[in-house]
Amino acid sequence: MDIINFFVELLSDPRGAIAGWIITLGPVWVYTPLWLIVFVETGLVFFPFLPGDSLLFAAGVFSADGGGLNVVATLLVFYTAAILGNTSNYWIARLFGSRIIDSGKVKALTPERMAKLDHFFEKYGGLTIVITRFMPFFRTFAPFIAGTGHMNFGKFTLFNCIGGITWVSLFVLVGYFFGGIPFVQEHFEVIVLGIVAVSVAPAIIGAVKAALSSRKAKQQ
């Protein structure tokens, strides 16, 4: 139950979680849970629900002057977590992907999502790794699909680095430069919910389109 409460609080109030870590862990060790959360979200296909976007934004806010974090350290910590996370996900899939899929234990890895990612790879190729960085759930599954499809590792690494650096830089620096604005401070929770809503919108739209297409196919 404690772990469930931890995830619920993290999802609903990443700013409060980071503030608590700064106080209890100090200015150096605070980066450990930040690194782990992003690494686990991107590196383990079992945890696609972790709050990557909102966590990056909140960490950016605390990286401004007097916030307790250092913006350069924050960026470097998240760069390595995002890139190594995707790399881990790729190799897990490459070595054990078929067994994981056949086991059915990853409920979020639905046939619809896999089909959507297959379509992305067919249309955009390696850029899929960059594009899906900005799409919760899909950013966890894209390197997994790349691994099961035996995408060339050098090519994967190139797009992995581009996507990871772009994703981290965008959300951290937006928080860093705009998090101190009084309006943002006063409506932080609403803004975080907005970030989450915008992030998951493509996945929701894709699911609705897939459901409508399936229904039309059955009616024909």
mmCIF file with all atom_site columns, C-alpha atoms in Angstrom:
data_model
loop_
_atom_site.group_PDB
_atom_site.id
_atom_site.type_symbol
_atom_site.label_atom_id
_atom_site.label_alt_id
_atom_site.label_comp_id
_atom_site.label_asym_id
_atom_site.label_entity_id
_atom_site.label_seq_id
_atom_site.pdbx_PDB_ins_code
_atom_site.Cartn_x
_atom_site.Cartn_y
_atom_site.Cartn_z
_atom_site.occupancy
_atom_site.B_iso_or_equiv
_atom_site.pdbx_formal_charge
_atom_site.auth_seq_id
_atom_site.auth_comp_id
_atom_site.auth_asym_id
_atom_site.auth_atom_id
_atom_site.pdbx_PDB_model_num
ATOM 1   C CA . MET A 1 1   ? 0.000   0.000   0.000   1.00 0.00 ? 1   MET A CA 1
ATOM 2   C CA . ASP A 1 2   ? 2.886   2.383   0.782   1.00 0.00 ? 2   ASP A CA 1
ATOM 3   C CA . ILE A 1 3   ? 4.321   2.004   -2.709  1.00 0.00 ? 3   ILE A CA 1
ATOM 4   C CA . ILE A 1 4   ? 0.893   2.705   -4.222  1.00 0.00 ? 4   ILE A CA 1
ATOM 5   C CA . ASN A 1 5   ? 0.561   5.854   -2.102  1.00 0.00 ? 5   ASN A CA 1
ATOM 6   C CA . PHE A 1 6   ? 4.065   6.884   -3.190  1.00 0.00 ? 6   PHE A CA 1
ATOM 7   C CA . PHE A 1 7   ? 3.164   6.653   -6.883  1.00 0.00 ? 7   PHE A CA 1
ATOM 8   C CA . VAL A 1 8   ? -0.191  8.403   -6.388  1.00 0.00 ? 8   VAL A CA 1
ATOM 9   C CA . GLU A 1 9   ? 1.485   11.298  -4.558  1.00 0.00 ? 9   GLU A CA 1
ATOM 10  C CA . LEU A 1 10  ? 4.257   11.473  -7.148  1.00 0.00 ? 10  LEU A CA 1
ATOM 11  C CA . LEU A 1 11  ? 1.766   11.610  -10.004 1.00 0.00 ? 11  LEU A CA 1
ATOM 12  C CA . SER A 1 12  ? -0.451  14.200  -8.322  1.00 0.00 ? 12  SER A CA 1
ATOM 13  C CA . ASP A 1 13  ? 2.223   16.413  -6.741  1.00 0.00 ? 13  ASP A CA 1
ATOM 14  C CA . PRO A 1 14  ? 5.731   16.048  -8.216  1.00 0.00 ? 14  PRO A CA 1
ATOM 15  C CA . ARG A 1 15  ? 6.695   19.443  -6.771  1.00 0.00 ? 15  ARG A CA 1
ATOM 16  C CA . GLY A 1 16  ? 5.910   18.268  -3.245  1.00 0.00 ? 16  GLY A CA 1
ATOM 17  C CA . ALA A 1 17  ? 7.844   15.040  -3.795  1.00 0.00 ? 17  ALA A CA 1
ATOM 18  C CA . ILE A 1 18  ? 10.959  16.858  -5.005  1.00 0.00 ? 18  ILE A CA 1
ATOM 19  C CA . ALA A 1 19  ? 10.750  19.381  -2.163  1.00 0.00 ? 19  ALA A CA 1
ATOM 20  C CA . GLY A 1 20  ? 10.627  16.526  0.325   1.00 0.00 ? 20  GLY A CA 1
ATOM 21  C CA . TRP A 1 21  ? 13.639  14.807  -1.267  1.00 0.00 ? 21  TRP A CA 1
ATOM 22  C CA . ILE A 1 22  ? 15.670  18.024  -1.190  1.00 0.00 ? 22  ILE A CA 1
ATOM 23  C CA . ILE A 1 23  ? 15.016  18.336  2.537   1.00 0.00 ? 23  ILE A CA 1
ATOM 24  C CA . THR A 1 24  ? 15.583  14.687  3.470   1.00 0.00 ? 24  THR A CA 1
ATOM 25  C CA . LEU A 1 25  ? 18.337  13.713  1.014   1.00 0.00 ? 25  LEU A CA 1
ATOM 26  C CA . GLY A 1 26  ? 20.215  16.980  0.553   1.00 0.00 ? 26  GLY A CA 1
ATOM 27  C CA . PRO A 1 27  ? 21.473  18.757  -2.585  1.00 0.00 ? 27  PRO A CA 1
ATOM 28  C CA . VAL A 1 28  ? 23.493  15.789  -3.887  1.00 0.00 ? 28  VAL A CA 1
ATOM 29  C CA . TRP A 1 29  ? 21.531  12.620  -3.134  1.00 0.00 ? 29  TRP A CA 1
ATOM 30  C CA . VAL A 1 30  ? 18.264  14.233  -4.227  1.00 0.00 ? 30  VAL A CA 1
ATOM 31  C CA . TYR A 1 31  ? 19.280  13.405  -7.799  1.00 0.00 ? 31  TYR A CA 1
ATOM 32  C CA . THR A 1 32  ? 19.133  9.672   -7.057  1.00 0.00 ? 32  THR A CA 1
ATOM 33  C CA . PRO A 1 33  ? 15.307  9.288   -7.023  1.00 0.00 ? 33  PRO A CA 1
ATOM 34  C CA . LEU A 1 34  ? 15.019  11.711  -9.941  1.00 0.00 ? 34  LEU A CA 1
ATOM 35  C CA . TRP A 1 35  ? 17.412  9.577   -11.994 1.00 0.00 ? 35  TRP A CA 1
ATOM 36  C CA . LEU A 1 36  ? 15.748  6.330   -10.980 1.00 0.00 ? 36  LEU A CA 1
ATOM 37  C CA . ILE A 1 37  ? 12.212  7.434   -11.838 1.00 0.00 ? 37  ILE A CA 1
ATOM 38  C CA . VAL A 1 38  ? 13.116  8.553   -15.372 1.00 0.00 ? 38  VAL A CA 1
ATOM 39  C CA . PHE A 1 39  ? 15.336  5.496   -15.895 1.00 0.00 ? 39  PHE A CA 1
ATOM 40  C CA . VAL A 1 40  ? 12.622  3.094   -14.736 1.00 0.00 ? 40  VAL A CA 1
ATOM 41  C CA . GLU A 1 41  ? 9.900   4.790   -16.782 1.00 0.00 ? 41  GLU A CA 1
ATOM 42  C CA . THR A 1 42  ? 11.939  4.619   -19.976 1.00 0.00 ? 42  THR A CA 1
ATOM 43  C CA . GLY A 1 43  ? 13.935  1.474   -19.215 1.00 0.00 ? 43  GLY A CA 1
ATOM 44  C CA . LEU A 1 44  ? 11.433  -1.030  -17.833 1.00 0.00 ? 44  LEU A CA 1
ATOM 45  C CA . VAL A 1 45  ? 8.367   -1.810  -19.895 1.00 0.00 ? 45  VAL A CA 1
ATOM 46  C CA . PHE A 1 46  ? 6.406   -2.600  -16.719 1.00 0.00 ? 46  PHE A CA 1
ATOM 47  C CA . PHE A 1 47  ? 6.320   1.055   -15.517 1.00 0.00 ? 47  PHE A CA 1
ATOM 48  C CA . PRO A 1 48  ? 4.952   3.248   -18.337 1.00 0.00 ? 48  PRO A CA 1
ATOM 49  C CA . PHE A 1 49  ? 2.732   5.214   -15.931 1.00 0.00 ? 49  PHE A CA 1
ATOM 50  C CA . LEU A 1 50  ? 5.520   7.062   -14.116 1.00 0.00 ? 50  LEU A CA 1
ATOM 51  C CA . PRO A 1 51  ? 5.331   10.888  -14.461 1.00 0.00 ? 51  PRO A CA 1
ATOM 52  C CA . GLY A 1 52  ? 8.240   11.700  -16.762 1.00 0.00 ? 52  GLY A CA 1
ATOM 53  C CA . ASP A 1 53  ? 7.022   14.994  -18.269 1.00 0.00 ? 53  ASP A CA 1
ATOM 54  C CA . SER A 1 54  ? 5.695   16.562  -15.073 1.00 0.00 ? 54  SER A CA 1
ATOM 55  C CA . LEU A 1 55  ? 8.743   15.402  -13.090 1.00 0.00 ? 55  LEU A CA 1
ATOM 56  C CA . LEU A 1 56  ? 11.125  17.039  -15.572 1.00 0.00 ? 56  LEU A CA 1
ATOM 57  C CA . PHE A 1 57  ? 9.120   20.265  -15.451 1.00 0.00 ? 57  PHE A CA 1
ATOM 58  C CA . ALA A 1 58  ? 9.009   20.306  -11.632 1.00 0.00 ? 58  ALA A CA 1
ATOM 59  C CA . ALA A 1 59  ? 12.744  19.576  -11.419 1.00 0.00 ? 59  ALA A CA 1
ATOM 60  C CA . GLY A 1 60  ? 13.338  22.490  -13.782 1.00 0.00 ? 60  GLY A CA 1
ATOM 61  C CA . VAL A 1 61  ? 11.406  24.761  -11.433 1.00 0.00 ? 61  VAL A CA 1
ATOM 62  C CA . PHE A 1 62  ? 13.620  23.699  -8.508  1.00 0.00 ? 62  PHE A CA 1
ATOM 63  C CA . SER A 1 63  ? 16.716  24.219  -10.660 1.00 0.00 ? 63  SER A CA 1
ATOM 64  C CA . ALA A 1 64  ? 16.190  27.983  -10.775 1.00 0.00 ? 64  ALA A CA 1
ATOM 65  C CA . ASP A 1 65  ? 18.173  30.151  -8.365  1.00 0.00 ? 65  ASP A CA 1
ATOM 66  C CA . GLY A 1 66  ? 17.453  29.236  -4.764  1.00 0.00 ? 66  GLY A CA 1
ATOM 67  C CA . GLY A 1 67  ? 15.383  26.176  -5.642  1.00 0.00 ? 67  GLY A CA 1
ATOM 68  C CA . GLY A 1 68  ? 17.819  23.616  -4.279  1.00 0.00 ? 68  GLY A CA 1
ATOM 69  C CA . LEU A 1 69  ? 18.860  21.992  -7.573  1.00 0.00 ? 69  LEU A CA 1
ATOM 70  C CA . ASN A 1 70  ? 21.506  22.972  -10.120 1.00 0.00 ? 70  ASN A CA 1
ATOM 71  C CA . VAL A 1 71  ? 20.228  23.240  -13.684 1.00 0.00 ? 71  VAL A CA 1
ATOM 72  C CA . VAL A 1 72  ? 23.378  21.757  -15.280 1.00 0.00 ? 72  VAL A CA 1
ATOM 73  C CA . ALA A 1 73  ? 23.367  18.804  -12.873 1.00 0.00 ? 73  ALA A CA 1
ATOM 74  C CA . THR A 1 74  ? 19.627  18.333  -13.396 1.00 0.00 ? 74  THR A CA 1
ATOM 75  C CA . LEU A 1 75  ? 20.024  18.219  -17.177 1.00 0.00 ? 75  LEU A CA 1
ATOM 76  C CA . LEU A 1 76  ? 22.976  15.812  -17.050 1.00 0.00 ? 76  LEU A CA 1
ATOM 77  C CA . VAL A 1 77  ? 21.236  13.493  -14.580 1.00 0.00 ? 77  VAL A CA 1
ATOM 78  C CA . PHE A 1 78  ? 18.104  13.326  -16.709 1.00 0.00 ? 78  PHE A CA 1
ATOM 79  C CA . TYR A 1 79  ? 20.058  13.007  -19.988 1.00 0.00 ? 79  TYR A CA 1
ATOM 80  C CA . THR A 1 80  ? 21.834  9.907   -18.703 1.00 0.00 ? 80  THR A CA 1
ATOM 81  C CA . ALA A 1 81  ? 18.660  8.445   -17.173 1.00 0.00 ? 81  ALA A CA 1
ATOM 82  C CA . ALA A 1 82  ? 16.644  8.914   -20.362 1.00 0.00 ? 82  ALA A CA 1
ATOM 83  C CA . ILE A 1 83  ? 19.317  7.599   -22.733 1.00 0.00 ? 83  ILE A CA 1
ATOM 84  C CA . LEU A 1 84  ? 20.411  4.662   -20.573 1.00 0.00 ? 84  LEU A CA 1
ATOM 85  C CA . GLY A 1 85  ? 16.780  3.839   -19.818 1.00 0.00 ? 85  GLY A CA 1
ATOM 86  C CA . ASN A 1 86  ? 15.908  3.477   -23.493 1.00 0.00 ? 86  ASN A CA 1
ATOM 87  C CA . THR A 1 87  ? 19.103  1.511   -24.068 1.00 0.00 ? 87  THR A CA 1
ATOM 88  C CA . SER A 1 88  ? 18.186  -0.909  -21.282 1.00 0.00 ? 88  SER A CA 1
ATOM 89  C CA . ASN A 1 89  ? 14.666  -1.257  -22.686 1.00 0.00 ? 89  ASN A CA 1
ATOM 90  C CA . TYR A 1 90  ? 16.061  -2.012  -26.160 1.00 0.00 ? 90  TYR A CA 1
ATOM 91  C CA . TRP A 1 91  ? 18.325  -4.816  -24.932 1.00 0.00 ? 91  TRP A CA 1
ATOM 92  C CA . ILE A 1 92  ? 15.697  -6.331  -22.652 1.00 0.00 ? 92  ILE A CA 1
ATOM 93  C CA . ALA A 1 93  ? 13.397  -6.523  -25.656 1.00 0.00 ? 93  ALA A CA 1
ATOM 94  C CA . ARG A 1 94  ? 16.095  -7.815  -27.961 1.00 0.00 ? 94  ARG A CA 1
ATOM 95  C CA . LEU A 1 95  ? 16.988  -10.640 -25.574 1.00 0.00 ? 95  LEU A CA 1
ATOM 96  C CA . PHE A 1 96  ? 13.643  -11.429 -23.926 1.00 0.00 ? 96  PHE A CA 1
ATOM 97  C CA . GLY A 1 97  ? 11.014  -9.483  -25.887 1.00 0.00 ? 97  GLY A CA 1
ATOM 98  C CA . SER A 1 98  ? 9.110   -12.379 -27.420 1.00 0.00 ? 98  SER A CA 1
ATOM 99  C CA . ARG A 1 99  ? 8.857   -14.158 -24.060 1.00 0.00 ? 99  ARG A CA 1
ATOM 100 C CA . ILE A 1 100 ? 7.614   -11.002 -22.323 1.00 0.00 ? 100 ILE A CA 1
ATOM 101 C CA . ILE A 1 101 ? 4.947   -10.425 -24.984 1.00 0.00 ? 101 ILE A CA 1
ATOM 102 C CA . ASP A 1 102 ? 3.830   -14.064 -25.012 1.00 0.00 ? 102 ASP A CA 1
ATOM 103 C CA . SER A 1 103 ? 3.563   -14.100 -21.207 1.00 0.00 ? 103 SER A CA 1
ATOM 104 C CA . GLY A 1 104 ? 0.863   -11.430 -21.334 1.00 0.00 ? 104 GLY A CA 1
ATOM 105 C CA . LYS A 1 105 ? 2.122   -9.945  -18.066 1.00 0.00 ? 105 LYS A CA 1
ATOM 106 C CA . VAL A 1 106 ? 2.521   -6.449  -19.494 1.00 0.00 ? 106 VAL A CA 1
ATOM 107 C CA . LYS A 1 107 ? -1.149  -5.504  -19.740 1.00 0.00 ? 107 LYS A CA 1
ATOM 108 C CA . ALA A 1 108 ? -0.364  -2.024  -21.050 1.00 0.00 ? 108 ALA A CA 1
ATOM 109 C CA . LEU A 1 109 ? 1.419   -3.545  -24.055 1.00 0.00 ? 109 LEU A CA 1
ATOM 110 C CA . THR A 1 110 ? -1.841  -4.001  -25.944 1.00 0.00 ? 110 THR A CA 1
ATOM 111 C CA . PRO A 1 111 ? -2.096  -5.165  -29.564 1.00 0.00 ? 111 PRO A CA 1
ATOM 112 C CA . GLU A 1 112 ? -3.498  -1.733  -30.435 1.00 0.00 ? 112 GLU A CA 1
ATOM 113 C CA . ARG A 1 113 ? -0.456  0.085   -29.042 1.00 0.00 ? 113 ARG A CA 1
ATOM 114 C CA . MET A 1 114 ? 1.926   -2.332  -30.714 1.00 0.00 ? 114 MET A CA 1
ATOM 115 C CA . ALA A 1 115 ? 0.116   -1.855  -34.032 1.00 0.00 ? 115 ALA A CA 1
ATOM 116 C CA . LYS A 1 116 ? 0.286   1.926   -33.589 1.00 0.00 ? 116 LYS A CA 1
ATOM 117 C CA . LEU A 1 117 ? 4.029   1.760   -32.955 1.00 0.00 ? 117 LEU A CA 1
ATOM 118 C CA . ASP A 1 118 ? 4.542   -0.546  -35.919 1.00 0.00 ? 118 ASP A CA 1
ATOM 119 C CA . HIS A 1 119 ? 2.773   2.069   -38.028 1.00 0.00 ? 119 HIS A CA 1
ATOM 120 C CA . PHE A 1 120 ? 5.028   4.798   -36.607 1.00 0.00 ? 120 PHE A CA 1
ATOM 121 C CA . PHE A 1 121 ? 8.146   2.781   -37.418 1.00 0.00 ? 121 PHE A CA 1
ATOM 122 C CA . GLU A 1 122 ? 6.927   2.104   -40.959 1.00 0.00 ? 122 GLU A CA 1
ATOM 123 C CA . LYS A 1 123 ? 6.149   5.797   -41.503 1.00 0.00 ? 123 LYS A CA 1
ATOM 124 C CA . TYR A 1 124 ? 8.959   7.568   -39.625 1.00 0.00 ? 124 TYR A CA 1
ATOM 125 C CA . GLY A 1 125 ? 11.638  4.906   -39.145 1.00 0.00 ? 125 GLY A CA 1
ATOM 126 C CA . GLY A 1 126 ? 14.177  5.818   -36.465 1.00 0.00 ? 126 GLY A CA 1
ATOM 127 C CA . LEU A 1 127 ? 12.483  9.172   -35.856 1.00 0.00 ? 127 LEU A CA 1
ATOM 128 C CA . THR A 1 128 ? 9.819   7.180   -34.011 1.00 0.00 ? 128 THR A CA 1
ATOM 129 C CA . ILE A 1 129 ? 12.251  6.991   -31.080 1.00 0.00 ? 129 ILE A CA 1
ATOM 130 C CA . VAL A 1 130 ? 12.376  10.805  -31.036 1.00 0.00 ? 130 VAL A CA 1
ATOM 131 C CA . ILE A 1 131 ? 8.660   11.435  -31.612 1.00 0.00 ? 131 ILE A CA 1
ATOM 132 C CA . THR A 1 132 ? 7.449   9.004   -28.961 1.00 0.00 ? 132 THR A CA 1
ATOM 133 C CA . ARG A 1 133 ? 9.652   10.640  -26.309 1.00 0.00 ? 133 ARG A CA 1
ATOM 134 C CA . PHE A 1 134 ? 6.850   13.178  -26.007 1.00 0.00 ? 134 PHE A CA 1
ATOM 135 C CA . MET A 1 135 ? 4.098   10.553  -25.722 1.00 0.00 ? 135 MET A CA 1
ATOM 136 C CA . PRO A 1 136 ? 3.602   8.809   -22.355 1.00 0.00 ? 136 PRO A CA 1
ATOM 137 C CA . PHE A 1 137 ? 3.276   5.007   -22.589 1.00 0.00 ? 137 PHE A CA 1
ATOM 138 C CA . PHE A 1 138 ? 4.528   5.062   -26.186 1.00 0.00 ? 138 PHE A CA 1
ATOM 139 C CA . ARG A 1 139 ? 7.957   6.354   -25.111 1.00 0.00 ? 139 ARG A CA 1
ATOM 140 C CA . THR A 1 140 ? 8.269   3.287   -22.879 1.00 0.00 ? 140 THR A CA 1
ATOM 141 C CA . PHE A 1 141 ? 7.191   0.856   -25.576 1.00 0.00 ? 141 PHE A CA 1
ATOM 142 C CA . ALA A 1 142 ? 8.988   2.350   -28.603 1.00 0.00 ? 142 ALA A CA 1
ATOM 143 C CA . PRO A 1 143 ? 12.494  1.152   -27.612 1.00 0.00 ? 143 PRO A CA 1
ATOM 144 C CA . PHE A 1 144 ? 10.962  -2.203  -26.680 1.00 0.00 ? 144 PHE A CA 1
ATOM 145 C CA . ILE A 1 145 ? 9.463   -2.570  -30.164 1.00 0.00 ? 145 ILE A CA 1
ATOM 146 C CA . ALA A 1 146 ? 12.773  -1.418  -31.672 1.00 0.00 ? 146 ALA A CA 1
ATOM 147 C CA . GLY A 1 147 ? 14.516  -4.163  -29.726 1.00 0.00 ? 147 GLY A CA 1
ATOM 148 C CA . THR A 1 148 ? 12.081  -6.907  -30.674 1.00 0.00 ? 148 THR A CA 1
ATOM 149 C CA . GLY A 1 149 ? 12.348  -5.795  -34.302 1.00 0.00 ? 149 GLY A CA 1
ATOM 150 C CA . HIS A 1 150 ? 16.175  -5.923  -34.086 1.00 0.00 ? 150 HIS A CA 1
ATOM 151 C CA . MET A 1 151 ? 16.598  -2.322  -35.185 1.00 0.00 ? 151 MET A CA 1
ATOM 152 C CA . ASN A 1 152 ? 20.277  -1.581  -35.803 1.00 0.00 ? 152 ASN A CA 1
ATOM 153 C CA . PHE A 1 153 ? 21.737  -0.589  -32.428 1.00 0.00 ? 153 PHE A CA 1
ATOM 154 C CA . GLY A 1 154 ? 23.903  2.222   -33.825 1.00 0.00 ? 154 GLY A CA 1
ATOM 155 C CA . LYS A 1 155 ? 20.914  3.795   -35.545 1.00 0.00 ? 155 LYS A CA 1
ATOM 156 C CA . PHE A 1 156 ? 18.807  3.313   -32.427 1.00 0.00 ? 156 PHE A CA 1
ATOM 157 C CA . THR A 1 157 ? 21.468  4.965   -30.257 1.00 0.00 ? 157 THR A CA 1
ATOM 158 C CA . LEU A 1 158 ? 21.635  8.028   -32.517 1.00 0.00 ? 158 LEU A CA 1
ATOM 159 C CA . PHE A 1 159 ? 17.892  8.659   -32.353 1.00 0.00 ? 159 PHE A CA 1
ATOM 160 C CA . ASN A 1 160 ? 17.807  7.677   -28.694 1.00 0.00 ? 160 ASN A CA 1
ATOM 161 C CA . CYS A 1 161 ? 20.334  10.409  -27.830 1.00 0.00 ? 161 CYS A CA 1
ATOM 162 C CA . ILE A 1 162 ? 18.580  13.015  -29.978 1.00 0.00 ? 162 ILE A CA 1
ATOM 163 C CA . GLY A 1 163 ? 15.187  12.185  -28.466 1.00 0.00 ? 163 GLY A CA 1
ATOM 164 C CA . GLY A 1 164 ? 16.405  11.949  -24.883 1.00 0.00 ? 164 GLY A CA 1
ATOM 165 C CA . ILE A 1 165 ? 18.324  15.233  -24.962 1.00 0.00 ? 165 ILE A CA 1
ATOM 166 C CA . THR A 1 166 ? 15.477  17.074  -26.723 1.00 0.00 ? 166 THR A CA 1
ATOM 167 C CA . TRP A 1 167 ? 12.787  15.748  -24.362 1.00 0.00 ? 167 TRP A CA 1
ATOM 168 C CA . VAL A 1 168 ? 14.733  16.477  -21.183 1.00 0.00 ? 168 VAL A CA 1
ATOM 169 C CA . SER A 1 169 ? 15.915  19.901  -22.344 1.00 0.00 ? 169 SER A CA 1
ATOM 170 C CA . LEU A 1 170 ? 12.433  21.055  -23.327 1.00 0.00 ? 170 LEU A CA 1
ATOM 171 C CA . PHE A 1 171 ? 10.631  20.198  -20.102 1.00 0.00 ? 171 PHE A CA 1
ATOM 172 C CA . VAL A 1 172 ? 13.448  21.049  -17.687 1.00 0.00 ? 172 VAL A CA 1
ATOM 173 C CA . LEU A 1 173 ? 14.221  24.401  -19.304 1.00 0.00 ? 173 LEU A CA 1
ATOM 174 C CA . VAL A 1 174 ? 10.562  25.394  -19.568 1.00 0.00 ? 174 VAL A CA 1
ATOM 175 C CA . GLY A 1 175 ? 10.296  24.762  -15.821 1.00 0.00 ? 175 GLY A CA 1
ATOM 176 C CA . TYR A 1 176 ? 13.597  26.560  -15.205 1.00 0.00 ? 176 TYR A CA 1
ATOM 177 C CA . PHE A 1 177 ? 12.712  29.724  -17.128 1.00 0.00 ? 177 PHE A CA 1
ATOM 178 C CA . PHE A 1 178 ? 8.973   29.958  -16.432 1.00 0.00 ? 178 PHE A CA 1
ATOM 179 C CA . GLY A 1 179 ? 8.476   28.131  -13.129 1.00 0.00 ? 179 GLY A CA 1
ATOM 180 C CA . GLY A 1 180 ? 9.188   31.244  -11.070 1.00 0.00 ? 180 GLY A CA 1
ATOM 181 C CA . ILE A 1 181 ? 6.375   33.266  -12.633 1.00 0.00 ? 181 ILE A CA 1
ATOM 182 C CA . PRO A 1 182 ? 3.748   33.980  -9.947  1.00 0.00 ? 182 PRO A CA 1
ATOM 183 C CA . PHE A 1 183 ? 0.910   32.641  -12.112 1.00 0.00 ? 183 PHE A CA 1
ATOM 184 C CA . VAL A 1 184 ? 2.771   29.343  -12.587 1.00 0.00 ? 184 VAL A CA 1
ATOM 185 C CA . GLN A 1 185 ? 3.519   29.105  -8.857  1.00 0.00 ? 185 GLN A CA 1
ATOM 186 C CA . GLU A 1 186 ? -0.100  29.779  -7.919  1.00 0.00 ? 186 GLU A CA 1
ATOM 187 C CA . HIS A 1 187 ? -1.549  27.329  -10.432 1.00 0.00 ? 187 HIS A CA 1
ATOM 188 C CA . PHE A 1 188 ? 1.232   24.739  -10.431 1.00 0.00 ? 188 PHE A CA 1
ATOM 189 C CA . GLU A 1 189 ? -1.028  21.691  -9.987  1.00 0.00 ? 189 GLU A CA 1
ATOM 190 C CA . VAL A 1 190 ? -3.313  22.817  -12.823 1.00 0.00 ? 190 VAL A CA 1
ATOM 191 C CA . ILE A 1 191 ? -0.322  23.374  -15.109 1.00 0.00 ? 191 ILE A CA 1
ATOM 192 C CA . VAL A 1 192 ? 1.072   19.925  -14.273 1.00 0.00 ? 192 VAL A CA 1
ATOM 193 C CA . LEU A 1 193 ? -2.314  18.392  -15.097 1.00 0.00 ? 193 LEU A CA 1
ATOM 194 C CA . GLY A 1 194 ? -2.269  20.364  -18.348 1.00 0.00 ? 194 GLY A CA 1
ATOM 195 C CA . ILE A 1 195 ? 1.167   18.988  -19.216 1.00 0.00 ? 195 ILE A CA 1
ATOM 196 C CA . VAL A 1 196 ? -0.062  15.460  -18.544 1.00 0.00 ? 196 VAL A CA 1
ATOM 197 C CA . ALA A 1 197 ? -3.227  16.049  -20.586 1.00 0.00 ? 197 ALA A CA 1
ATOM 198 C CA . VAL A 1 198 ? -1.312  17.416  -23.572 1.00 0.00 ? 198 VAL A CA 1
ATOM 199 C CA . SER A 1 199 ? 1.180   14.552  -23.337 1.00 0.00 ? 199 SER A CA 1
ATOM 200 C CA . VAL A 1 200 ? -1.426  11.788  -23.290 1.00 0.00 ? 200 VAL A CA 1
ATOM 201 C CA . ALA A 1 201 ? -3.705  13.426  -25.880 1.00 0.00 ? 201 ALA A CA 1
ATOM 202 C CA . PRO A 1 202 ? -2.012  11.738  -28.890 1.00 0.00 ? 202 PRO A CA 1
ATOM 203 C CA . ALA A 1 203 ? -2.386  8.325   -27.237 1.00 0.00 ? 203 ALA A CA 1
ATOM 204 C CA . ILE A 1 204 ? -6.064  8.947   -26.472 1.00 0.00 ? 204 ILE A CA 1
ATOM 205 C CA . ILE A 1 205 ? -6.755  10.233  -29.977 1.00 0.00 ? 205 ILE A CA 1
ATOM 206 C CA . GLY A 1 206 ? -4.963  7.216   -31.448 1.00 0.00 ? 206 GLY A CA 1
ATOM 207 C CA . ALA A 1 207 ? -6.987  4.820   -29.286 1.00 0.00 ? 207 ALA A CA 1
ATOM 208 C CA . VAL A 1 208 ? -10.275 6.488   -30.287 1.00 0.00 ? 208 VAL A CA 1
ATOM 209 C CA . LYS A 1 209 ? -9.348  6.367   -33.981 1.00 0.00 ? 209 LYS A CA 1
ATOM 210 C CA . ALA A 1 210 ? -8.400  2.682   -33.661 1.00 0.00 ? 210 ALA A CA 1
ATOM 211 C CA . ALA A 1 211 ? -11.695 1.892   -31.917 1.00 0.00 ? 211 ALA A CA 1
ATOM 212 C CA . LEU A 1 212 ? -13.712 3.742   -34.588 1.00 0.00 ? 212 LEU A CA 1
ATOM 213 C CA . SER A 1 213 ? -11.826 2.012   -37.404 1.00 0.00 ? 213 SER A CA 1
ATOM 214 C CA . SER A 1 214 ? -12.412 -1.372  -35.759 1.00 0.00 ? 214 SER A CA 1
ATOM 215 C CA . ARG A 1 215 ? -16.112 -0.639  -35.373 1.00 0.00 ? 215 ARG A CA 1
ATOM 216 C CA . LYS A 1 216 ? -16.425 0.440   -39.025 1.00 0.00 ? 216 LYS A CA 1
ATOM 217 C CA . ALA A 1 217 ? -14.608 -2.721  -40.146 1.00 0.00 ? 217 ALA A CA 1
ATOM 218 C CA . LYS A 1 218 ? -17.030 -4.908  -38.185 1.00 0.00 ? 218 LYS A CA 1
ATOM 219 C CA . GLN A 1 219 ? -20.045 -3.103  -39.652 1.00 0.00 ? 219 GLN A CA 1
ATOM 220 C CA . GLN A 1 220 ? -18.879 -3.665  -43.232 1.00 0.00 ? 220 GLN A CA 1
#
